[in-house]
mmCIF file of C-alpha atoms and ligand atoms in Angstrom:
data_model
loop_
_atom_site.group_PDB
_atom_site.id
_atom_site.type_symbol
_atom_site.label_atom_id
_atom_site.label_comp_id
_atom_site.label_asym_id
_atom_site.label_seq_id
_atom_site.Cartn_x
_atom_site.Cartn_y
_atom_site.Cartn_z
ATOM 1 C CA MET A 1 94.914 98.553 71.487
ATOM 2 C CA LYS A 2 95.793 96.752 74.708
ATOM 3 C CA PRO A 3 99.393 95.534 74.894
ATOM 4 C CA GLU A 4 99.652 91.769 74.385
ATOM 5 C CA ILE A 5 101.210 89.663 77.108
ATOM 6 C CA ILE A 6 101.673 85.996 77.895
ATOM 7 C CA ILE A 7 100.860 84.794 81.405
ATOM 8 C CA THR A 8 103.072 81.774 82.087
ATOM 9 C CA ALA A 9 100.845 80.033 84.648
ATOM 10 C CA LYS A 10 97.639 80.748 86.546
ATOM 11 C CA GLY A 11 98.361 83.021 89.506
ATOM 12 C CA HIS A 12 96.518 84.806 92.292
ATOM 13 C CA ALA A 13 92.866 85.209 91.192
ATOM 14 C CA GLY A 14 92.591 89.004 91.682
ATOM 15 C CA THR A 15 95.847 89.562 89.831
ATOM 16 C CA MET A 16 94.717 87.338 86.974
ATOM 17 C CA ALA A 17 91.459 89.271 86.651
ATOM 18 C CA THR A 18 93.246 92.652 86.463
ATOM 19 C CA LEU A 19 95.850 91.357 84.014
ATOM 20 C CA GLN A 20 93.087 89.986 81.816
ATOM 21 C CA SER A 21 91.156 93.244 81.856
ATOM 22 C CA GLU A 22 94.098 95.620 81.223
ATOM 23 C CA PHE A 23 96.078 93.567 78.709
ATOM 24 C CA ALA A 24 95.368 91.191 75.840
ATOM 25 C CA THR A 25 96.471 87.990 77.604
ATOM 26 C CA HIS A 26 97.335 84.449 76.543
ATOM 27 C CA LEU A 27 97.836 81.671 79.122
ATOM 28 C CA LEU A 28 100.868 79.520 78.327
ATOM 29 C CA SER A 29 100.274 76.793 80.923
ATOM 30 C CA GLU A 30 96.958 75.849 79.311
ATOM 31 C CA ALA A 31 98.222 75.720 75.730
ATOM 32 C CA PRO A 32 97.872 72.177 74.351
ATOM 33 C CA ASP A 33 100.918 72.668 72.097
ATOM 34 C CA ARG A 34 103.576 75.004 73.573
ATOM 35 C CA ASN A 35 105.537 75.485 70.334
ATOM 36 C CA ALA A 36 102.439 76.224 68.284
ATOM 37 C CA PHE A 37 101.249 78.633 70.996
ATOM 38 C CA LEU A 38 104.552 80.538 70.993
ATOM 39 C CA LYS A 39 104.627 80.637 67.184
ATOM 40 C CA GLN A 40 101.079 81.970 67.089
ATOM 41 C CA HIS A 41 101.897 84.893 69.433
ATOM 42 C CA ALA A 42 105.533 85.559 68.434
ATOM 43 C CA GLY A 43 104.762 88.601 66.305
ATOM 44 C CA THR A 44 102.627 90.479 68.848
ATOM 45 C CA VAL A 45 103.551 89.600 72.445
ATOM 46 C CA ARG A 46 105.542 92.356 74.205
ATOM 47 C CA GLY A 47 105.342 91.223 77.815
ATOM 48 C CA LEU A 48 105.492 88.164 80.046
ATOM 49 C CA ALA A 49 103.753 87.954 83.422
ATOM 50 C CA THR A 50 105.505 85.093 85.193
ATOM 51 C CA PHE A 51 104.162 82.983 88.043
ATOM 52 C CA GLY A 52 105.822 79.999 89.661
ATOM 53 C CA PRO A 53 108.896 77.926 88.880
ATOM 54 C CA MET A 54 108.594 77.469 85.080
ATOM 55 C CA PRO A 55 112.032 78.285 83.602
ATOM 56 C CA VAL A 56 112.196 81.446 81.481
ATOM 57 C CA ASP A 57 115.369 81.107 79.422
ATOM 58 C CA GLY A 58 116.943 82.438 76.238
ATOM 59 C CA LYS A 59 115.103 79.851 74.171
ATOM 60 C CA LEU A 60 111.725 81.137 75.326
ATOM 61 C CA MET A 61 112.876 84.751 74.878
ATOM 62 C CA ASP A 62 114.013 83.982 71.303
ATOM 63 C CA ALA A 63 110.637 82.446 70.553
ATOM 64 C CA LEU A 64 109.117 85.869 71.398
ATOM 65 C CA PRO A 65 111.241 88.375 69.446
ATOM 66 C CA LYS A 66 109.020 91.364 70.387
ATOM 67 C CA LEU A 67 109.420 90.713 74.116
ATOM 68 C CA GLU A 68 110.300 93.880 76.083
ATOM 69 C CA ILE A 69 109.514 93.042 79.704
ATOM 70 C CA ILE A 70 109.244 90.061 82.057
ATOM 71 C CA SER A 71 107.241 90.987 85.151
ATOM 72 C CA ASN A 72 107.555 88.343 87.853
ATOM 73 C CA PHE A 73 105.092 87.679 90.671
ATOM 74 C CA GLY A 74 107.471 87.073 93.570
ATOM 75 C CA VAL A 75 110.761 88.430 94.831
ATOM 76 C CA GLY A 76 112.769 85.356 93.775
ATOM 77 C CA VAL A 77 113.711 85.390 90.093
ATOM 78 C CA ASP A 78 115.791 82.201 90.031
ATOM 79 C CA ALA A 79 113.520 80.714 87.343
ATOM 80 C CA ILE A 80 114.393 83.593 84.988
ATOM 81 C CA ASN A 81 117.756 83.647 83.228
ATOM 82 C CA LEU A 82 118.785 87.249 83.922
ATOM 83 C CA ASP A 83 121.895 87.088 81.704
ATOM 84 C CA ASP A 84 119.788 85.911 78.763
ATOM 85 C CA ALA A 85 117.341 88.767 79.400
ATOM 86 C CA LYS A 86 120.163 91.326 79.623
ATOM 87 C CA LYS A 87 121.701 90.141 76.345
ATOM 88 C CA ARG A 88 118.354 90.711 74.656
ATOM 89 C CA ASN A 89 117.661 94.068 76.369
ATOM 90 C CA ILE A 90 114.593 92.652 78.088
ATOM 91 C CA ILE A 91 113.597 94.340 81.372
ATOM 92 C CA VAL A 92 112.988 92.001 84.332
ATOM 93 C CA THR A 93 110.992 93.118 87.383
ATOM 94 C CA ASN A 94 110.058 91.378 90.644
ATOM 95 C CA THR A 95 107.983 92.152 93.756
ATOM 96 C CA PRO A 96 110.345 92.926 96.654
ATOM 97 C CA ASP A 97 109.515 94.478 100.038
ATOM 98 C CA VAL A 98 105.722 94.026 99.946
ATOM 99 C CA LEU A 99 106.203 90.432 101.195
ATOM 100 C CA ASN A 100 108.949 90.997 103.792
ATOM 101 C CA ASP A 101 106.717 90.932 106.880
ATOM 102 C CA CYS A 102 104.630 88.011 105.733
ATOM 103 C CA VAL A 103 107.641 85.844 104.861
ATOM 104 C CA ALA A 104 109.328 86.826 108.135
ATOM 105 C CA ASP A 105 106.173 85.778 110.019
ATOM 106 C CA THR A 106 106.372 82.397 108.290
ATOM 107 C CA ALA A 107 110.045 82.107 109.209
ATOM 108 C CA LEU A 108 109.305 82.807 112.866
ATOM 109 C CA ALA A 109 106.415 80.325 112.803
ATOM 110 C CA LEU A 110 108.766 77.681 111.408
ATOM 111 C CA ILE A 111 111.382 78.353 114.095
ATOM 112 C CA MET A 112 108.747 78.120 116.796
ATOM 113 C CA ASN A 113 106.983 75.080 115.380
ATOM 114 C CA THR A 114 110.245 73.245 114.802
ATOM 115 C CA LEU A 115 111.853 73.862 118.196
ATOM 116 C CA ARG A 116 108.623 73.588 120.205
ATOM 117 C CA ARG A 117 107.224 70.740 118.050
ATOM 118 C CA MET A 118 103.786 72.344 118.053
ATOM 119 C CA PRO A 119 102.344 70.391 115.065
ATOM 120 C CA GLN A 120 103.655 67.102 116.470
ATOM 121 C CA SER A 121 102.181 67.836 119.905
ATOM 122 C CA GLU A 122 98.842 68.687 118.352
ATOM 123 C CA ALA A 123 98.870 65.445 116.367
ATOM 124 C CA TYR A 124 99.627 63.649 119.661
ATOM 125 C CA LEU A 125 96.505 65.136 121.238
ATOM 126 C CA ARG A 126 94.314 64.415 118.201
ATOM 127 C CA ALA A 127 95.474 60.785 118.200
ATOM 128 C CA GLY A 128 94.212 60.421 121.785
ATOM 129 C CA LYS A 129 97.731 59.878 123.110
ATOM 130 C CA TRP A 130 97.611 62.596 125.806
ATOM 131 C CA ALA A 131 95.098 60.665 127.905
ATOM 132 C CA ALA A 132 96.566 57.272 126.997
ATOM 133 C CA ARG A 133 100.277 57.998 127.426
ATOM 134 C CA GLY A 134 100.546 61.195 129.462
ATOM 135 C CA PRO A 135 102.119 64.579 128.688
ATOM 136 C CA TYR A 136 103.847 65.245 125.381
ATOM 137 C CA PRO A 137 107.686 65.102 125.690
ATOM 138 C CA LEU A 138 109.495 68.359 126.478
ATOM 139 C CA ALA A 139 110.639 70.505 123.562
ATOM 140 C CA THR A 140 113.336 73.197 123.077
ATOM 141 C CA SER A 141 113.090 76.924 124.012
ATOM 142 C CA LEU A 142 113.822 79.776 121.612
ATOM 143 C CA GLY A 143 115.040 82.194 124.307
ATOM 144 C CA GLY A 144 118.837 82.499 124.511
ATOM 145 C CA LYS A 145 119.387 80.469 121.324
ATOM 146 C CA VAL A 146 121.530 81.790 118.484
ATOM 147 C CA LEU A 147 119.815 82.335 115.132
ATOM 148 C CA GLY A 148 122.301 82.305 112.253
ATOM 149 C CA ILE A 149 120.866 84.062 109.214
ATOM 150 C CA LEU A 150 122.357 82.950 105.917
ATOM 151 C CA GLY A 151 121.511 85.860 103.595
ATOM 152 C CA LEU A 152 120.728 88.938 105.657
ATOM 153 C CA GLY A 153 118.696 91.075 103.266
ATOM 154 C CA ARG A 154 115.414 92.857 103.810
ATOM 155 C CA ILE A 155 113.544 89.653 104.715
ATOM 156 C CA GLY A 156 116.435 88.493 106.924
ATOM 157 C CA GLU A 157 116.331 91.776 108.862
ATOM 158 C CA ALA A 158 112.575 91.382 109.426
ATOM 159 C CA ILE A 159 113.209 87.841 110.715
ATOM 160 C CA ALA A 160 115.978 89.103 113.023
ATOM 161 C CA LYS A 161 113.606 91.627 114.647
ATOM 162 C CA ARG A 162 111.001 88.968 115.330
ATOM 163 C CA ALA A 163 113.524 86.452 116.647
ATOM 164 C CA MET A 164 115.039 89.051 119.006
ATOM 165 C CA ALA A 165 111.560 89.688 120.416
ATOM 166 C CA CYS A 166 111.604 85.981 121.370
ATOM 167 C CA GLY A 167 114.964 86.404 123.113
ATOM 168 C CA MET A 168 117.119 84.943 120.347
ATOM 169 C CA LYS A 169 120.597 86.261 119.506
ATOM 170 C CA ILE A 170 121.395 87.026 115.867
ATOM 171 C CA ARG A 171 124.490 86.324 113.732
ATOM 172 C CA TYR A 172 124.743 86.272 109.948
ATOM 173 C CA HIS A 173 126.719 85.488 106.843
ATOM 174 C CA ASN A 174 126.445 87.352 103.522
ATOM 175 C CA ARG A 175 128.943 87.583 100.681
ATOM 176 C CA ASN A 176 129.705 91.077 101.957
ATOM 177 C CA LYS A 177 129.712 92.276 105.546
ATOM 178 C CA LYS A 178 126.908 94.750 106.259
ATOM 179 C CA ASP A 179 126.616 97.740 108.537
ATOM 180 C CA VAL A 180 124.396 95.957 111.075
ATOM 181 C CA PRO A 181 124.738 95.335 114.822
ATOM 182 C CA TYR A 182 124.963 91.535 114.432
ATOM 183 C CA PRO A 183 128.188 89.480 114.497
ATOM 184 C CA TYR A 184 129.394 88.400 111.039
ATOM 185 C CA ASP A 185 130.752 84.966 110.134
ATOM 186 C CA PRO A 186 132.971 84.596 107.061
ATOM 187 C CA ASP A 187 131.278 81.521 105.540
ATOM 188 C CA PRO A 188 128.250 79.237 105.982
ATOM 189 C CA VAL A 189 130.234 76.585 107.922
ATOM 190 C CA ALA A 190 131.492 79.167 110.432
ATOM 191 C CA LEU A 191 127.953 80.538 110.822
ATOM 192 C CA ALA A 192 126.469 77.052 111.313
ATOM 193 C CA LYS A 193 129.089 76.261 113.954
ATOM 194 C CA GLU A 194 127.989 79.299 116.015
ATOM 195 C CA SER A 195 124.231 78.775 115.483
ATOM 196 C CA ASP A 196 121.530 76.821 117.279
ATOM 197 C CA VAL A 197 119.165 77.553 114.394
ATOM 198 C CA LEU A 198 120.443 78.159 110.856
ATOM 199 C CA MET A 199 117.949 80.141 108.775
ATOM 200 C CA ILE A 200 118.313 80.154 104.979
ATOM 201 C CA VAL A 201 117.161 83.404 103.353
ATOM 202 C CA THR A 202 119.488 83.533 100.314
ATOM 203 C CA PRO A 203 118.239 83.835 96.736
ATOM 204 C CA GLY A 204 118.035 80.589 94.763
ATOM 205 C CA GLY A 205 119.825 79.925 91.477
ATOM 206 C CA ALA A 206 123.207 78.554 90.417
ATOM 207 C CA GLU A 207 125.272 80.692 92.824
ATOM 208 C CA THR A 208 123.673 79.243 95.943
ATOM 209 C CA ALA A 209 122.904 75.698 94.706
ATOM 210 C CA LYS A 210 123.584 73.176 97.518
ATOM 211 C CA LEU A 211 125.308 75.866 99.582
ATOM 212 C CA VAL A 212 123.973 74.039 102.641
ATOM 213 C CA ASN A 213 125.682 70.685 102.303
ATOM 214 C CA SER A 214 127.034 67.990 104.643
ATOM 215 C CA LYS A 215 129.872 70.269 105.834
ATOM 216 C CA VAL A 216 127.402 72.952 106.915
ATOM 217 C CA LEU A 217 125.073 70.411 108.538
ATOM 218 C CA ASP A 218 128.015 68.797 110.368
ATOM 219 C CA ALA A 219 128.932 72.242 111.709
ATOM 220 C CA LEU A 220 125.314 72.763 112.826
ATOM 221 C CA GLY A 221 125.538 69.466 114.674
ATOM 222 C CA PRO A 222 123.099 67.151 116.502
ATOM 223 C CA GLN A 223 121.692 69.976 118.671
ATOM 224 C CA GLY A 224 121.190 72.336 115.719
ATOM 225 C CA TYR A 225 118.082 73.106 113.653
ATOM 226 C CA LEU A 226 117.816 74.106 110.000
ATOM 227 C CA VAL A 227 115.027 76.371 108.740
ATOM 228 C CA ASN A 228 114.579 77.129 105.038
ATOM 229 C CA ILE A 229 112.166 79.752 103.708
ATOM 230 C CA ALA A 230 114.244 80.599 100.614
ATOM 231 C CA ARG A 231 114.579 77.958 97.903
ATOM 232 C CA GLY A 232 114.925 74.179 98.097
ATOM 233 C CA SER A 233 117.856 74.378 95.694
ATOM 234 C CA VAL A 234 120.034 76.009 98.389
ATOM 235 C CA VAL A 235 120.099 72.726 100.361
ATOM 236 C CA ASP A 236 121.444 69.347 99.336
ATOM 237 C CA GLU A 237 118.037 67.771 99.949
ATOM 238 C CA PRO A 238 118.973 64.041 99.960
ATOM 239 C CA VAL A 239 121.779 64.808 102.444
ATOM 240 C CA LEU A 240 119.383 66.813 104.647
ATOM 241 C CA LEU A 241 116.907 63.928 104.595
ATOM 242 C CA ARG A 242 119.602 61.473 105.690
ATOM 243 C CA TYR A 243 120.825 63.824 108.449
ATOM 244 C CA LEU A 244 117.258 64.107 109.783
ATOM 245 C CA GLN A 245 116.683 60.347 109.594
ATOM 246 C CA GLU A 246 119.950 59.679 111.433
ATOM 247 C CA ASN A 247 119.439 62.534 113.939
ATOM 248 C CA LYS A 248 122.687 64.144 112.832
ATOM 249 C CA ILE A 249 120.885 67.460 113.246
ATOM 250 C CA ALA A 250 118.092 68.060 115.773
ATOM 251 C CA GLY A 251 115.384 69.030 113.303
ATOM 252 C CA ALA A 252 114.308 71.097 110.316
ATOM 253 C CA GLY A 253 111.527 73.516 109.410
ATOM 254 C CA LEU A 254 111.020 73.658 105.656
ATOM 255 C CA ASP A 255 108.761 75.909 103.587
ATOM 256 C CA VAL A 256 110.545 75.112 100.316
ATOM 257 C CA PHE A 257 111.704 72.002 98.479
ATOM 258 C CA ALA A 258 113.925 71.128 95.538
ATOM 259 C CA ASP A 259 111.177 69.972 93.152
ATOM 260 C CA GLU A 260 107.947 71.646 94.240
ATOM 261 C CA PRO A 261 105.209 70.605 94.640
ATOM 262 C CA ARG A 262 106.762 67.147 94.720
ATOM 263 C CA VAL A 263 108.217 66.457 98.183
ATOM 264 C CA PRO A 264 110.077 63.171 98.711
ATOM 265 C CA PRO A 265 107.619 61.064 100.779
ATOM 266 C CA GLU A 266 110.408 60.044 103.161
ATOM 267 C CA PHE A 267 110.042 63.532 104.680
ATOM 268 C CA PHE A 268 106.428 62.795 105.674
ATOM 269 C CA THR A 269 107.390 60.234 108.310
ATOM 270 C CA LEU A 270 110.029 62.363 110.055
ATOM 271 C CA GLU A 271 109.175 63.268 113.660
ATOM 272 C CA ASN A 272 111.860 65.972 113.735
ATOM 273 C CA ALA A 273 110.681 68.013 110.743
ATOM 274 C CA VAL A 274 107.936 70.594 110.241
ATOM 275 C CA LEU A 275 106.877 70.946 106.603
ATOM 276 C CA PHE A 276 104.958 73.828 105.010
ATOM 277 C CA PRO A 277 103.782 73.828 101.348
ATOM 278 C CA HIS A 278 105.645 77.038 100.300
ATOM 279 C CA VAL A 279 103.287 79.406 102.100
ATOM 280 C CA GLY A 280 105.888 82.090 102.949
ATOM 281 C CA SER A 281 103.964 84.950 101.347
ATOM 282 C CA ALA A 282 100.614 83.196 101.065
ATOM 283 C CA THR A 283 98.112 85.627 102.569
ATOM 284 C CA VAL A 284 95.310 87.450 100.781
ATOM 285 C CA GLU A 285 96.841 90.829 101.638
ATOM 286 C CA THR A 286 100.394 90.045 100.595
ATOM 287 C CA ARG A 287 99.498 88.201 97.405
ATOM 288 C CA LYS A 288 97.330 91.185 96.412
ATOM 289 C CA ALA A 289 100.211 93.589 97.081
ATOM 290 C CA MET A 290 102.573 91.384 95.041
ATOM 291 C CA GLY A 291 100.086 91.246 92.155
ATOM 292 C CA ASP A 292 99.509 95.013 92.269
ATOM 293 C CA LEU A 293 103.252 95.617 91.973
ATOM 294 C CA GLN A 294 103.647 93.076 89.167
ATOM 295 C CA ILE A 295 100.827 94.787 87.236
ATOM 296 C CA GLU A 296 102.042 98.324 87.978
ATOM 297 C CA ASN A 297 105.425 97.450 86.451
ATOM 298 C CA LEU A 298 103.710 96.285 83.251
ATOM 299 C CA ARG A 299 101.396 99.302 83.203
ATOM 300 C CA ARG A 300 104.261 101.739 83.627
ATOM 301 C CA HIS A 301 106.418 100.071 81.008
ATOM 302 C CA PHE A 302 103.678 100.080 78.390
ATOM 303 C CA SER A 303 102.864 103.741 79.077
ATOM 304 C CA GLY A 304 106.491 104.775 78.643
ATOM 305 C CA LYS A 305 107.317 105.267 82.340
ATOM 306 C CA PRO A 306 110.202 103.646 84.233
ATOM 307 C CA VAL A 307 109.211 100.437 86.047
ATOM 308 C CA LEU A 308 109.243 100.471 89.859
ATOM 309 C CA THR A 309 111.260 97.393 90.746
ATOM 310 C CA ARG A 310 113.701 96.454 88.004
ATOM 311 C CA ILE A 311 116.031 93.624 88.928
ATOM 312 C CA ALA A 312 117.763 93.324 85.549
HETATM 313 C C1 LIG B 1 105.786 82.916 96.334
HETATM 314 C C2 LIG B 1 108.280 83.383 96.687
HETATM 315 O O1 LIG B 1 105.530 81.625 96.760
HETATM 316 O O2 LIG B 1 108.387 85.684 96.235
HETATM 317 C C3 LIG B 1 108.927 84.607 96.157
HETATM 318 O O3 LIG B 1 110.052 84.487 95.646
HETATM 319 O O4 LIG B 1 108.876 82.370 96.779
HETATM 320 C C4 LIG B 1 106.899 83.426 97.196
HETATM 321 O O5 LIG B 1 106.574 84.621 97.740
HETATM 322 C C5 LIG B 1 105.936 82.855 94.877
HETATM 323 O O6 LIG B 1 106.274 84.092 94.354
HETATM 324 C C6 LIG B 1 104.629 82.371 94.256
HETATM 325 O O7 LIG B 1 104.750 82.263 92.889
#
């Protein structure tokens, strides 16, 4: 008998195919009646394979009393209530490390595109403005600029390496000082004050909600850039929008938003922002590696072995 699991939403195609062949699966996102669906599977479902931002809270866990494991596709587990899982002795796993390089590549691309205004300059050419109006206005160099990393974990370290190769200097703020060769700042405002580019790499969730607020953006100042590859929830988004509209900061590069995939349309008209549709880890290779790890955790759990990447 294959173990029964619920898949919360459709994920990466290869991962879906393997999940469906190794487990008896039920797809929650396509259920016409969520309550009836949960009731129908309550007695038999032992695992959840989670994809995307759908909240996984105590209420959902209680609706599945046989639940033993929640295996998330992604390193960020802010959609899963870890305390609720702990109280119910449910294992939670994620997919760290396999996406570090890919997400760091995206972060570097956002720094470069935002400071050098590459997408805007390309749009200028495509609109026929080069011939009509002359050269595109000068942009800002990366070399010699200070990159402040808010949340220096494994992804942050991979970003630091790439940024240093472009001649940037690194500083950081974490809750705890780390044994790294970069200067430490005691809080986000102090870090922003010292930074030309402030890079958000913290986890999402209640602890970091709106950590980057007007005080931090004021400290970053009119010559400073914000880049976010973490979670939209970490930034006070309406305040950021206003600061960009009023040129109170120089620009922003954003891969994540507060209510994805809905992005406030006011962002679309900003000349000083570069916007990506949450593509941090979105390559064939990395998504496959994430899926393989998500599945391996389920496989190991259901064959009585310890999971590889338990977060709670
Ligand atoms: C993915 C991510 O977009 O790992 C994360 O936390 O944000 C991204 O890599 C996400 O996991 C896709 O569901």
